[in-house]
Coordinates of C-alpha atoms and ligand atoms in Angstrom, one line a residue:
Chain B
M1 CA 78.8 54.9 -57.5
I2 CA 82.6 55.6 -59.0
K3 CA 83.3 53.9 -61.7
V4 CA 87.0 53.2 -63.1
E5 CA 87.7 52.6 -67.1
N6 CA 90.5 51.3 -68.6
L7 CA 92.9 53.5 -65.9
G8 CA 96.3 53.9 -66.6
K9 CA 99.3 55.5 -65.0
S10 CA 103.1 56.0 -65.2
F11 CA 105.1 58.7 -63.8
Y12 CA 108.1 60.2 -66.1
I13 CA 110.9 60.8 -64.0
H14 CA 112.6 63.8 -66.5
H15 CA 116.2 63.6 -64.9
L16 CA 115.9 60.5 -65.6
K17 CA 114.3 61.0 -68.8
R18 CA 112.3 57.3 -67.6
S19 CA 109.2 56.3 -67.4
I20 CA 107.7 54.0 -64.3
P21 CA 105.0 52.8 -65.1
A22 CA 102.8 51.5 -62.1
V23 CA 99.1 51.1 -63.6
R24 CA 97.5 50.7 -67.1
G25 CA 94.1 49.1 -68.2
I26 CA 92.5 49.1 -64.6
G27 CA 88.5 49.3 -64.5
F28 CA 86.4 48.2 -61.8
E29 CA 83.1 49.3 -60.8
V30 CA 81.3 49.9 -57.3
R31 CA 77.5 50.4 -56.5
A32 CA 76.2 52.8 -53.6
G33 CA 76.9 51.0 -49.8
E34 CA 79.6 48.2 -51.7
F35 CA 83.0 47.2 -50.6
L36 CA 85.2 46.9 -53.4
G37 CA 88.7 45.2 -51.8
I38 CA 91.9 45.5 -53.9
V39 CA 94.7 43.2 -53.6
G40 CA 98.2 42.5 -55.6
K41 CA 101.5 42.1 -55.0
S42 CA 103.8 45.2 -53.2
G43 CA 104.7 47.6 -56.3
S44 CA 101.5 46.3 -58.2
G45 CA 99.4 50.1 -58.7
K46 CA 97.0 49.3 -55.4
S47 CA 98.0 52.6 -53.8
T48 CA 98.0 54.7 -57.5
V49 CA 95.0 53.4 -58.5
L50 CA 92.7 55.2 -54.8
K51 CA 95.2 58.4 -55.2
S52 CA 94.1 58.6 -58.9
I53 CA 90.6 58.4 -57.9
Y54 CA 91.4 61.5 -55.1
R55 CA 93.6 63.2 -57.6
T56 CA 96.6 63.0 -55.7
Y57 CA 98.0 61.2 -58.7
L58 CA 97.2 62.6 -62.2
P59 CA 96.1 60.0 -64.2
E60 CA 97.3 59.6 -68.0
A61 CA 94.6 57.5 -69.6
G62 CA 91.3 56.0 -69.2
Q63 CA 88.2 57.4 -67.1
I64 CA 86.7 57.8 -63.2
L65 CA 83.1 58.1 -63.6
Y66 CA 81.5 59.4 -59.9
D67 CA 78.5 60.5 -58.9
S68 CA 78.6 63.5 -57.1
A69 CA 75.8 64.3 -55.1
A70 CA 76.5 67.9 -55.8
F71 CA 77.8 67.9 -59.4
G72 CA 76.2 64.6 -61.1
T73 CA 78.7 62.4 -62.8
L74 CA 81.6 63.3 -63.4
D75 CA 85.5 62.3 -64.4
L76 CA 87.6 63.1 -61.9
V77 CA 90.7 62.5 -64.1
R78 CA 89.2 66.1 -65.7
A79 CA 86.9 67.6 -62.7
D80 CA 88.2 71.1 -62.1
M81 CA 90.3 71.2 -59.2
R82 CA 87.7 73.7 -57.6
K83 CA 85.8 70.6 -57.0
M84 CA 87.7 68.1 -56.3
I85 CA 88.7 70.5 -53.0
Y86 CA 84.7 70.2 -52.8
L87 CA 84.4 67.0 -53.2
R88 CA 87.8 66.3 -50.9
K89 CA 86.0 68.2 -48.3
N90 CA 82.3 66.8 -48.9
E91 CA 82.1 63.4 -50.4
I92 CA 85.7 61.7 -50.7
G93 CA 87.8 60.5 -47.4
Y94 CA 90.8 59.1 -48.0
V95 CA 92.8 57.4 -45.0
S96 CA 96.4 56.2 -45.7
Q97 CA 98.4 54.6 -43.5
F98 CA 100.4 57.4 -42.4
L99 CA 99.3 60.2 -40.6
N100 CA 100.1 63.1 -42.4
I101 CA 99.3 66.1 -39.5
L102 CA 100.4 69.0 -38.8
P103 CA 103.0 69.1 -35.5
R104 CA 100.8 71.1 -33.1
R105 CA 97.5 70.1 -33.8
S106 CA 95.8 67.9 -30.7
A107 CA 93.8 64.5 -31.7
L108 CA 90.3 66.4 -30.5
E109 CA 90.9 69.6 -32.9
L110 CA 92.1 67.8 -36.0
V111 CA 88.6 66.2 -35.7
E112 CA 86.9 69.2 -35.8
K113 CA 89.1 71.1 -37.8
A114 CA 87.7 68.7 -40.3
L115 CA 84.4 69.2 -39.3
W116 CA 84.9 73.2 -40.0
E117 CA 85.7 72.2 -44.1
M118 CA 82.1 71.6 -43.6
N119 CA 80.8 74.3 -41.9
A120 CA 80.5 72.3 -38.9
E121 CA 80.9 75.3 -36.4
G122 CA 82.6 76.2 -32.3
E123 CA 80.0 73.8 -29.9
E124 CA 78.6 71.4 -32.8
A125 CA 82.0 70.4 -34.5
N126 CA 83.5 70.1 -30.5
R127 CA 80.5 67.8 -29.3
I128 CA 80.3 65.7 -33.0
A129 CA 84.2 65.5 -32.3
K130 CA 83.6 63.7 -29.5
E131 CA 81.5 61.6 -30.2
T132 CA 83.6 60.4 -32.9
L133 CA 86.7 60.1 -30.9
R134 CA 84.8 57.9 -28.2
H135 CA 83.2 55.7 -31.2
F136 CA 86.6 55.0 -32.6
G137 CA 87.8 53.7 -29.0
L138 CA 90.4 56.7 -28.5
P139 CA 90.7 57.4 -24.6
E140 CA 89.5 60.6 -23.4
A141 CA 93.0 61.2 -21.6
L142 CA 94.2 60.9 -25.5
W143 CA 91.8 63.5 -26.3
D144 CA 93.9 67.1 -25.5
N145 CA 97.2 65.4 -27.1
Y146 CA 99.5 65.5 -30.2
P147 CA 99.0 62.7 -32.1
L148 CA 102.1 62.3 -33.3
N149 CA 103.1 60.2 -29.4
F150 CA 100.1 57.9 -30.4
S151 CA 100.7 54.9 -30.5
G152 CA 100.2 52.8 -33.9
G153 CA 96.1 51.7 -33.0
E154 CA 95.9 54.7 -31.7
K155 CA 96.7 57.0 -34.6
V156 CA 95.3 54.8 -37.1
R157 CA 91.9 55.2 -35.7
L158 CA 92.3 58.9 -35.2
N159 CA 92.7 59.1 -39.2
I160 CA 89.8 56.5 -40.0
A161 CA 88.1 59.3 -37.2
R162 CA 89.2 62.2 -39.2
A163 CA 87.6 60.5 -42.4
V164 CA 84.6 59.4 -41.1
V165 CA 83.3 62.0 -39.0
K166 CA 82.1 64.2 -42.2
R167 CA 80.4 61.0 -43.3
P168 CA 81.9 60.9 -46.7
R169 CA 79.5 59.3 -49.1
L170 CA 82.6 57.6 -50.3
L171 CA 85.7 56.6 -48.5
L172 CA 88.9 55.1 -49.9
L173 CA 91.7 53.2 -47.8
D174 CA 94.8 53.2 -48.3
E175 CA 96.0 49.7 -45.9
P176 CA 95.0 51.6 -42.3
T177 CA 95.6 48.7 -40.3
A178 CA 99.3 47.7 -41.9
S179 CA 101.7 48.2 -39.5
L180 CA 98.8 47.4 -36.3
D181 CA 99.0 44.2 -33.8
D182 CA 96.0 42.1 -33.9
A183 CA 93.7 43.9 -31.4
S184 CA 94.2 47.0 -32.4
K185 CA 93.2 45.8 -35.6
Y186 CA 90.5 44.3 -34.5
K187 CA 89.2 48.0 -33.7
V188 CA 89.8 49.3 -37.1
R189 CA 88.1 46.4 -38.6
E190 CA 84.9 47.4 -36.3
A191 CA 84.9 50.9 -36.9
I192 CA 85.0 49.8 -40.7
E193 CA 81.6 47.4 -40.3
K194 CA 79.8 50.3 -38.7
L195 CA 80.8 52.4 -41.8
K196 CA 79.1 50.3 -43.6
Q197 CA 76.1 49.2 -42.1
N198 CA 75.8 53.2 -42.3
G199 CA 75.9 52.6 -46.3
T200 CA 79.2 54.0 -46.5
T201 CA 80.8 53.1 -50.2
M202 CA 84.6 52.4 -49.4
I203 CA 87.3 50.8 -51.3
G204 CA 90.2 49.4 -49.8
I205 CA 93.3 47.6 -49.6
F206 CA 94.3 44.9 -46.9
H207 CA 97.2 43.0 -47.0
D208 CA 95.9 40.6 -45.2
L209 CA 93.3 38.7 -46.7
V210 CA 91.3 37.2 -43.6
F211 CA 91.2 40.5 -41.8
M212 CA 89.2 41.2 -45.2
E213 CA 86.7 38.4 -45.2
G214 CA 83.3 39.1 -44.5
L215 CA 84.1 42.6 -44.8
C216 CA 84.3 43.2 -48.5
D217 CA 81.4 42.2 -50.8
R218 CA 83.9 41.8 -54.2
I219 CA 87.9 41.9 -54.8
Y220 CA 89.9 43.4 -57.8
D221 CA 93.2 41.8 -58.1
M222 CA 95.6 44.3 -59.6
E223 CA 97.3 41.4 -61.4
R224 CA 94.8 39.7 -63.2
A225 CA 93.6 42.7 -64.5
E226 CA 96.9 43.7 -65.6
E227 CA 96.7 40.4 -67.8
S228 CA 93.8 41.3 -69.5
V229 CA 91.9 38.2 -67.8
P230 CA 88.0 38.8 -70.1
P231 CA 85.9 40.6 -67.3
D232 CA 84.1 37.6 -67.0
A233 CA 86.7 35.7 -66.0
Q234 CA 88.1 38.2 -62.7
P235 CA 86.9 37.4 -59.3
F236 CA 84.1 40.6 -59.3
A237 CA 82.1 39.5 -62.8
H238 CA 79.5 37.8 -61.3
A239 CA 78.6 40.5 -58.6
R240 CA 78.7 42.9 -61.7
S241 CA 76.3 41.3 -63.8
S242 CA 74.2 40.2 -60.6
Chain N
M1 CA 78.2 73.3 -67.3
T2 CA 78.1 77.3 -65.8
Q3 CA 80.5 78.7 -63.6
W4 CA 79.8 77.3 -59.3
E5 CA 81.6 79.5 -57.8
K6 CA 83.2 82.8 -58.2
P7 CA 86.9 83.6 -57.6
V8 CA 87.5 86.5 -54.7
L9 CA 90.6 87.4 -56.9
T10 CA 91.3 87.4 -60.0
L11 CA 94.9 87.9 -62.0
K12 CA 95.0 87.9 -66.0
N13 CA 97.3 88.5 -67.6
F14 CA 100.0 90.0 -66.0
N15 CA 103.4 91.7 -67.2
K16 CA 106.2 93.2 -65.4
T17 CA 109.4 94.4 -66.6
F18 CA 112.2 95.9 -65.2
G19 CA 113.6 98.1 -68.7
N20 CA 112.1 98.4 -71.6
G21 CA 113.0 95.7 -73.7
C22 CA 114.6 96.0 -77.0
S23 CA 113.7 94.4 -80.5
F24 CA 116.1 91.5 -79.8
C25 CA 113.5 90.6 -76.5
K26 CA 110.8 92.3 -77.5
D27 CA 107.8 89.1 -78.3
K28 CA 110.3 87.1 -78.2
P29 CA 110.3 85.3 -75.2
E30 CA 112.3 82.7 -76.9
N31 CA 115.5 85.2 -77.0
L32 CA 115.5 85.0 -72.9
K33 CA 117.6 83.7 -70.6
G34 CA 116.3 82.5 -67.1
G35 CA 113.8 85.8 -67.6
C36 CA 116.3 87.9 -68.4
C37 CA 117.3 89.8 -71.9
P38 CA 121.2 89.1 -72.3
K39 CA 121.4 92.0 -74.8
C40 CA 119.3 95.1 -73.2
R41 CA 119.4 93.3 -69.5
T42 CA 115.3 94.0 -69.3
I43 CA 114.3 91.7 -66.6
Y44 CA 110.7 90.0 -67.3
A45 CA 110.0 89.2 -63.7
C46 CA 106.7 88.2 -64.4
R47 CA 105.3 87.0 -67.5
D48 CA 101.6 86.4 -68.5
V49 CA 100.6 85.3 -65.1
S50 CA 97.2 84.5 -64.4
L51 CA 95.6 82.8 -61.0
C52 CA 92.3 83.0 -59.1
V53 CA 91.8 82.7 -55.9
Y54 CA 88.2 81.7 -54.2
C55 CA 86.6 82.2 -51.2
G56 CA 87.7 80.6 -47.9
E57 CA 91.3 78.8 -50.1
V58 CA 94.9 78.9 -49.7
V59 CA 96.8 79.6 -52.9
G60 CA 100.4 78.3 -52.3
I61 CA 102.8 79.5 -54.6
V62 CA 106.4 78.5 -55.1
G63 CA 109.4 79.1 -57.2
E64 CA 113.4 80.0 -56.8
S65 CA 114.7 82.8 -55.6
G66 CA 114.0 85.5 -58.4
S67 CA 111.0 83.7 -60.0
G68 CA 108.7 86.8 -59.5
K69 CA 106.5 85.9 -56.9
S70 CA 107.6 88.8 -54.4
T71 CA 106.8 91.0 -58.2
L72 CA 103.6 89.6 -58.1
M73 CA 102.4 90.3 -54.1
Q74 CA 103.3 93.9 -54.6
A75 CA 102.1 94.1 -57.6
L76 CA 99.1 93.1 -56.4
Y77 CA 99.0 95.1 -53.7
F78 CA 99.5 98.3 -55.6
D79 CA 103.7 98.7 -54.7
S80 CA 104.5 98.5 -58.5
E81 CA 103.0 99.7 -61.2
P82 CA 102.2 96.5 -64.1
T83 CA 103.6 97.2 -67.2
D84 CA 100.8 94.5 -68.3
G85 CA 97.5 92.9 -67.0
E86 CA 94.0 92.8 -65.7
Y87 CA 92.8 92.9 -61.7
Y88 CA 89.7 91.8 -59.5
L89 CA 88.2 91.6 -56.6
D90 CA 84.5 90.6 -56.2
A91 CA 84.5 93.0 -53.1
Y92 CA 85.0 96.1 -55.3
K93 CA 82.7 96.9 -57.8
N94 CA 81.5 93.4 -58.4
G95 CA 84.3 92.2 -59.1
E96 CA 83.8 93.5 -62.9
R97 CA 86.7 97.1 -63.0
N98 CA 89.8 96.0 -63.8
I99 CA 91.7 97.9 -60.8
F100 CA 95.3 97.8 -62.9
A101 CA 93.2 100.5 -64.7
D102 CA 91.2 102.4 -61.3
S103 CA 92.7 105.5 -59.8
R104 CA 95.7 105.9 -57.8
R105 CA 92.6 106.6 -55.4
Q106 CA 90.9 104.0 -55.7
Q107 CA 93.8 101.5 -56.0
K108 CA 94.6 102.9 -52.4
W109 CA 91.1 102.2 -50.7
V110 CA 91.0 98.5 -52.3
R111 CA 94.9 98.2 -50.3
N112 CA 93.4 100.0 -47.5
M113 CA 90.2 98.5 -47.7
L114 CA 90.1 94.7 -49.4
L115 CA 93.7 93.9 -48.7
G116 CA 96.1 93.1 -46.2
M117 CA 99.5 92.1 -46.7
V118 CA 103.0 90.6 -44.5
Y119 CA 106.4 91.2 -46.3
Q120 CA 108.9 89.7 -46.7
N121 CA 110.9 91.8 -45.3
P122 CA 109.5 93.4 -42.2
V123 CA 111.5 96.6 -43.1
M124 CA 109.1 97.1 -46.1
G125 CA 106.0 96.5 -43.9
L126 CA 106.5 98.4 -40.8
K127 CA 107.7 101.6 -39.4
M128 CA 110.5 100.4 -37.6
H129 CA 110.8 103.6 -35.2
F130 CA 106.9 103.9 -34.3
S131 CA 105.5 101.8 -31.9
A132 CA 103.9 98.6 -32.4
Q133 CA 100.3 100.0 -31.5
S134 CA 100.7 103.1 -34.1
N135 CA 101.9 100.9 -36.9
I136 CA 98.4 99.3 -36.3
A137 CA 96.6 102.2 -36.3
E138 CA 98.2 103.9 -39.6
K139 CA 96.8 101.6 -41.5
M140 CA 93.2 101.9 -39.4
I141 CA 93.6 105.6 -40.5
A142 CA 94.1 104.8 -43.8
A143 CA 91.0 103.0 -43.8
G144 CA 89.6 106.5 -42.9
N145 CA 89.2 106.0 -38.8
R146 CA 89.5 108.8 -37.0
D147 CA 88.4 107.2 -32.9
V148 CA 91.7 107.2 -31.0
H149 CA 90.1 105.0 -28.5
S150 CA 88.5 102.9 -31.2
M151 CA 91.3 102.6 -32.9
V152 CA 93.3 101.8 -28.8
A153 CA 91.4 99.1 -28.6
R154 CA 91.1 97.3 -32.1
G155 CA 95.3 97.6 -32.1
N156 CA 95.3 95.4 -28.3
D157 CA 93.0 93.8 -29.7
L158 CA 95.1 93.0 -32.4
L159 CA 98.2 92.2 -31.1
E160 CA 96.8 89.9 -28.2
R161 CA 96.1 88.2 -31.1
V162 CA 99.3 87.5 -32.3
S163 CA 100.4 88.1 -28.9
I164 CA 102.6 90.2 -28.3
P165 CA 102.4 91.1 -24.6
P166 CA 100.4 94.4 -23.4
A167 CA 104.5 95.8 -22.0
R168 CA 105.4 95.6 -25.1
R169 CA 103.3 97.4 -27.4
K170 CA 104.4 100.9 -27.2
D171 CA 107.9 99.2 -28.6
N172 CA 109.2 100.3 -31.6
P173 CA 109.2 97.1 -34.1
C174 CA 113.4 97.9 -35.1
N175 CA 113.9 96.4 -30.9
F176 CA 111.7 93.0 -32.0
S177 CA 112.5 89.6 -32.7
G178 CA 112.2 89.2 -36.3
G179 CA 109.4 86.3 -35.3
M180 CA 107.5 89.2 -33.3
Q181 CA 108.4 91.9 -36.4
Q182 CA 106.1 88.9 -38.5
R183 CA 103.4 89.0 -35.6
V184 CA 102.8 92.3 -35.7
Q185 CA 103.0 92.8 -39.5
I186 CA 99.9 89.8 -39.3
A187 CA 98.3 92.0 -37.0
K188 CA 98.9 95.3 -39.1
A189 CA 97.4 93.6 -42.7
L190 CA 94.1 92.5 -40.3
A191 CA 93.2 95.7 -39.3
N192 CA 90.7 95.8 -41.3
E193 CA 89.2 92.7 -41.5
P194 CA 90.5 92.5 -45.5
P195 CA 89.1 89.4 -47.2
V196 CA 91.9 88.7 -48.7
L197 CA 95.6 88.0 -47.5
L198 CA 98.7 88.8 -49.7
L199 CA 101.6 87.1 -47.5
D200 CA 105.1 86.5 -48.7
E201 CA 107.6 84.5 -47.2
I202 CA 106.1 84.9 -43.3
T203 CA 108.4 82.2 -41.9
T204 CA 111.5 83.0 -43.7
G205 CA 114.3 83.5 -41.5
L206 CA 112.4 82.4 -38.3
D207 CA 113.7 79.6 -36.1
L208 CA 111.4 76.5 -36.2
S209 CA 109.2 76.8 -33.1
V210 CA 108.8 80.4 -33.4
Q211 CA 107.7 79.6 -37.7
A212 CA 105.3 76.4 -35.9
D213 CA 103.5 79.5 -33.7
V214 CA 103.3 81.8 -37.1
L215 CA 101.8 79.3 -39.3
E216 CA 99.4 78.4 -35.9
L217 CA 98.6 81.8 -36.2
I218 CA 97.5 81.9 -39.6
Q219 CA 96.0 79.2 -39.4
K220 CA 93.3 80.6 -37.1
I221 CA 93.3 83.6 -38.4
Q222 CA 91.9 82.1 -41.6
R223 CA 89.8 79.8 -39.9
A224 CA 88.0 81.9 -38.0
N225 CA 87.6 84.7 -40.9
R226 CA 87.2 82.5 -43.4
N227 CA 89.8 85.2 -45.1
S228 CA 91.3 84.1 -49.0
I229 CA 95.2 83.7 -48.9
L230 CA 97.7 84.0 -51.2
L231 CA 100.9 82.8 -49.5
V232 CA 104.5 82.7 -50.8
S233 CA 106.9 80.0 -49.0
H234 CA 110.0 78.0 -51.0
D235 CA 109.3 76.2 -47.9
L236 CA 107.3 73.6 -49.2
S237 CA 106.5 71.6 -45.8
V238 CA 105.0 75.6 -44.5
I239 CA 103.3 75.0 -48.4
R240 CA 102.0 71.5 -47.6
M241 CA 100.4 72.1 -44.5
L242 CA 98.6 75.2 -45.3
A243 CA 98.2 75.8 -49.5
D244 CA 95.0 74.0 -50.7
R245 CA 96.2 74.9 -54.4
T246 CA 100.1 75.1 -55.4
V247 CA 101.7 77.7 -58.0
V248 CA 104.6 77.2 -58.9
M249 CA 106.8 79.9 -60.6
R250 CA 109.6 80.1 -62.8
N251 CA 111.3 83.1 -64.6
G252 CA 108.9 85.3 -63.9
Q253 CA 106.0 82.4 -65.6
I254 CA 103.3 80.0 -64.3
I255 CA 104.4 76.2 -64.8
E256 CA 102.7 74.1 -63.0
E257 CA 99.4 74.1 -60.6
G258 CA 97.3 71.9 -59.1
L259 CA 96.2 70.7 -55.9
T260 CA 99.2 70.8 -53.4
D261 CA 99.0 66.9 -52.6
Q262 CA 99.1 66.2 -56.6
I263 CA 101.9 69.1 -56.9
L264 CA 104.0 67.7 -54.3
E265 CA 103.5 63.4 -55.0
D266 CA 103.1 63.8 -59.1
P267 CA 104.9 66.7 -60.3
Q268 CA 104.6 67.1 -63.8
H269 CA 106.6 69.8 -65.1
P270 CA 111.2 68.9 -64.8
Y271 CA 111.8 71.4 -62.2
T272 CA 108.8 70.9 -60.5
Q273 CA 111.0 67.9 -59.8
Q274 CA 113.5 68.9 -59.7
L275 CA 112.4 71.3 -56.8
V276 CA 109.9 68.3 -54.8
Y277 CA 112.5 65.9 -55.1
S278 CA 115.5 67.8 -53.9
L279 CA 113.7 69.8 -50.6
L280 CA 111.7 66.4 -49.5
Ligands
ATP1 N1 104.7 59.3 -56.5 C1 105.8 58.5 -57.4 N2 106.6 58.8 -58.3 C2 107.1 57.4 -59.1 N3 106.6 56.3 -59.3 C3 106.0 56.0 -58.1 C4 104.8 56.9 -57.2 N4 104.2 56.3 -56.4 C5 104.2 55.0 -56.6 N5 105.2 54.8 -58.6 C6 105.4 53.5 -59.0 O1 104.1 53.5 -59.0 C7 104.2 51.7 -58.8 C8 103.2 50.9 -58.5 O2 103.1 51.5 -57.1 P1 102.1 51.8 -55.4 O3 102.3 52.7 -54.6 O4 101.5 52.2 -56.5 O5 101.8 50.1 -55.6 P2 100.9 49.4 -53.9 O6 100.5 48.2 -54.9 O7 100.2 50.7 -53.7 O8 102.5 48.6 -53.4 P3 102.4 48.7 -52.1 O9 101.8 46.9 -51.9 O10 103.9 48.4 -51.2 O11 102.0 49.7 -51.2 C9 106.0 51.2 -58.2 O12 106.4 50.9 -59.1 C10 106.1 52.6 -58.2 O13 107.3 52.8 -57.4
ATP2 N1 112.6 97.2 -58.1 C1 113.6 96.2 -59.0 N2 114.5 96.6 -60.1 C2 114.7 96.3 -61.1 N3 114.9 94.8 -60.7 C3 113.9 93.7 -60.2 C4 113.1 95.0 -58.9 N4 112.6 94.3 -58.1 C5 112.4 92.5 -58.6 N5 113.7 92.9 -59.1 C6 113.4 91.2 -60.7 O1 112.8 90.8 -60.5 C7 113.0 89.8 -60.3 C8 112.3 89.1 -59.7 O2 112.2 89.5 -58.1 P1 111.4 88.4 -57.1 O3 111.5 89.4 -55.9 O4 110.1 88.9 -58.0 O5 111.5 86.7 -57.0 P2 111.3 86.5 -56.2 O6 110.6 85.3 -56.7 O7 110.6 86.9 -54.9 O8 112.9 85.8 -55.0 P3 112.9 85.4 -53.8 O9 112.8 83.9 -53.7 O10 114.6 85.6 -53.3 O11 112.1 86.3 -52.9 C9 114.6 89.6 -60.1 O12 115.4 89.0 -61.0 C10 114.9 90.7 -59.8 O13 116.4 91.0 -59.5
MG3 MG1 100.5 51.0 -51.5
MG4 MG1 110.5 87.3 -52.6
ZN5 ZN1 116.0 93.4 -74.9

């Protein structure tokens, strides 16, 4: 489904005349239906990898080969911007820890909006949106409220609902559980398990290794990759060669 | 791969200068100081600007004051003549005719039927001493409508959509608040259901809650009609909220363009970095 090869990214800050290195020589492959977990200490470049896949960041080296349903295999590093927009609306979802939302949209509207982007309209969008919110355990009383006032766990579940309602083929999860208590984490984990059962391909970053247990098919360790360990010594190598 | 979708609006190598240029500045962009010739004072307001807008897409334009944003918008709306360039709309002669090279009459038709404009300054977009209703009717008359009843009905409908209460619809915009004036401009821009909207700083000068109203309105309209929108704003939060793609202008030129979140989170050009870091 997606193959990252020799990905490199640094940030050149012009007024400091300085480059901040973020990642270098990153490579992994995720097949359809698999869940790859990314681990590494803070600052090791985990988010940078996901944001490079989503084109929020422009990588400077390497390629990201993605098998798109609409366009066939294409390199996300160089893909046309309009194709990237299409893929974001239809194939690739991104869930961050932060809820970047419009201040005056109700939870229900936000999920509906995600559906409109995929051309589901009116009644149908409304019905699917409600189903999805229920599915992720957001109490009905909250549907018409502004998420600004939601608890951390509710925000995350709404965030996931928004991404998942589009049934993305590939879902990128950037520490969606970072700020949650155990009960909320458990609900998020349940949600992710359901997605996995439905065959969604996922790449996820989680601080909490215990949380990932039994969820990930393989783990990619940022630091070991940066040390350029030979491919067969990498923790995921056995799965790739099988 | 062949083109998989067709732009609704295409602008190619658009130039607009104020002044005639001299031997020092003509074809010597390196001699310009901030888009202006230090010798003959000719202003190169837009230089080689090329851009596309696709169906249902919102393209943001950001850039400092004087970078040529309004000049660009006004040329697209035929308020001013281009110095140079090509302009195509998919809805006009199948996108095969350079509208800049077409007759004044054809340009007027395009302006009335295919475009809606909201000016930075409401004075430019509204007749301040005609009622809100008449302002909207004016645009419909320009499109050939002669039926008073249907125009009144449609005017009411539009003013309803932008939340101008019935009691105020016969009042003149000069007595309206800034937010109300912008909303009347928006209603007017929508009068003939144009596929393309040109929005120049629609929230500037409005207080925050009114800004939110106007933005919400634009989103609603865009969703319902799937308009393609060119949106000028110096407010990056407006751009973040509405634009799929963003173009950065400086001294009359496009210096960077990309997906909006990429422009805001991984800006490449020194000027874009300055803009993003200082405003966030
Ligand atoms: N937009 C940016 N501009 C400049 N530098 C950045 C940007 N994003 C990330 N970096 C830098 O790149 C490096 C990797 O950051 P990244 O956010 O990918 O790390 P991470 O592994 O996700 O860390 P954490 O676990 O703390 O979230 C850091 O040094 C960071 O400062
Ligand atoms: N009619 C005119 N005659 C002469 N110069 C003009 C005219 N209109 C605009 N200019 C000049 O062209 C340049 C671009 O102006 P423009 O209004 O397009 O900037 P802008 O990007 O919209 O700025 P702002 O953010 O302040 O609205 C400026 O230097 C301006 O002074
Ligand atoms: Mg991170
Ligand atoms: Mg302007
Ligand atoms: Zn000169």
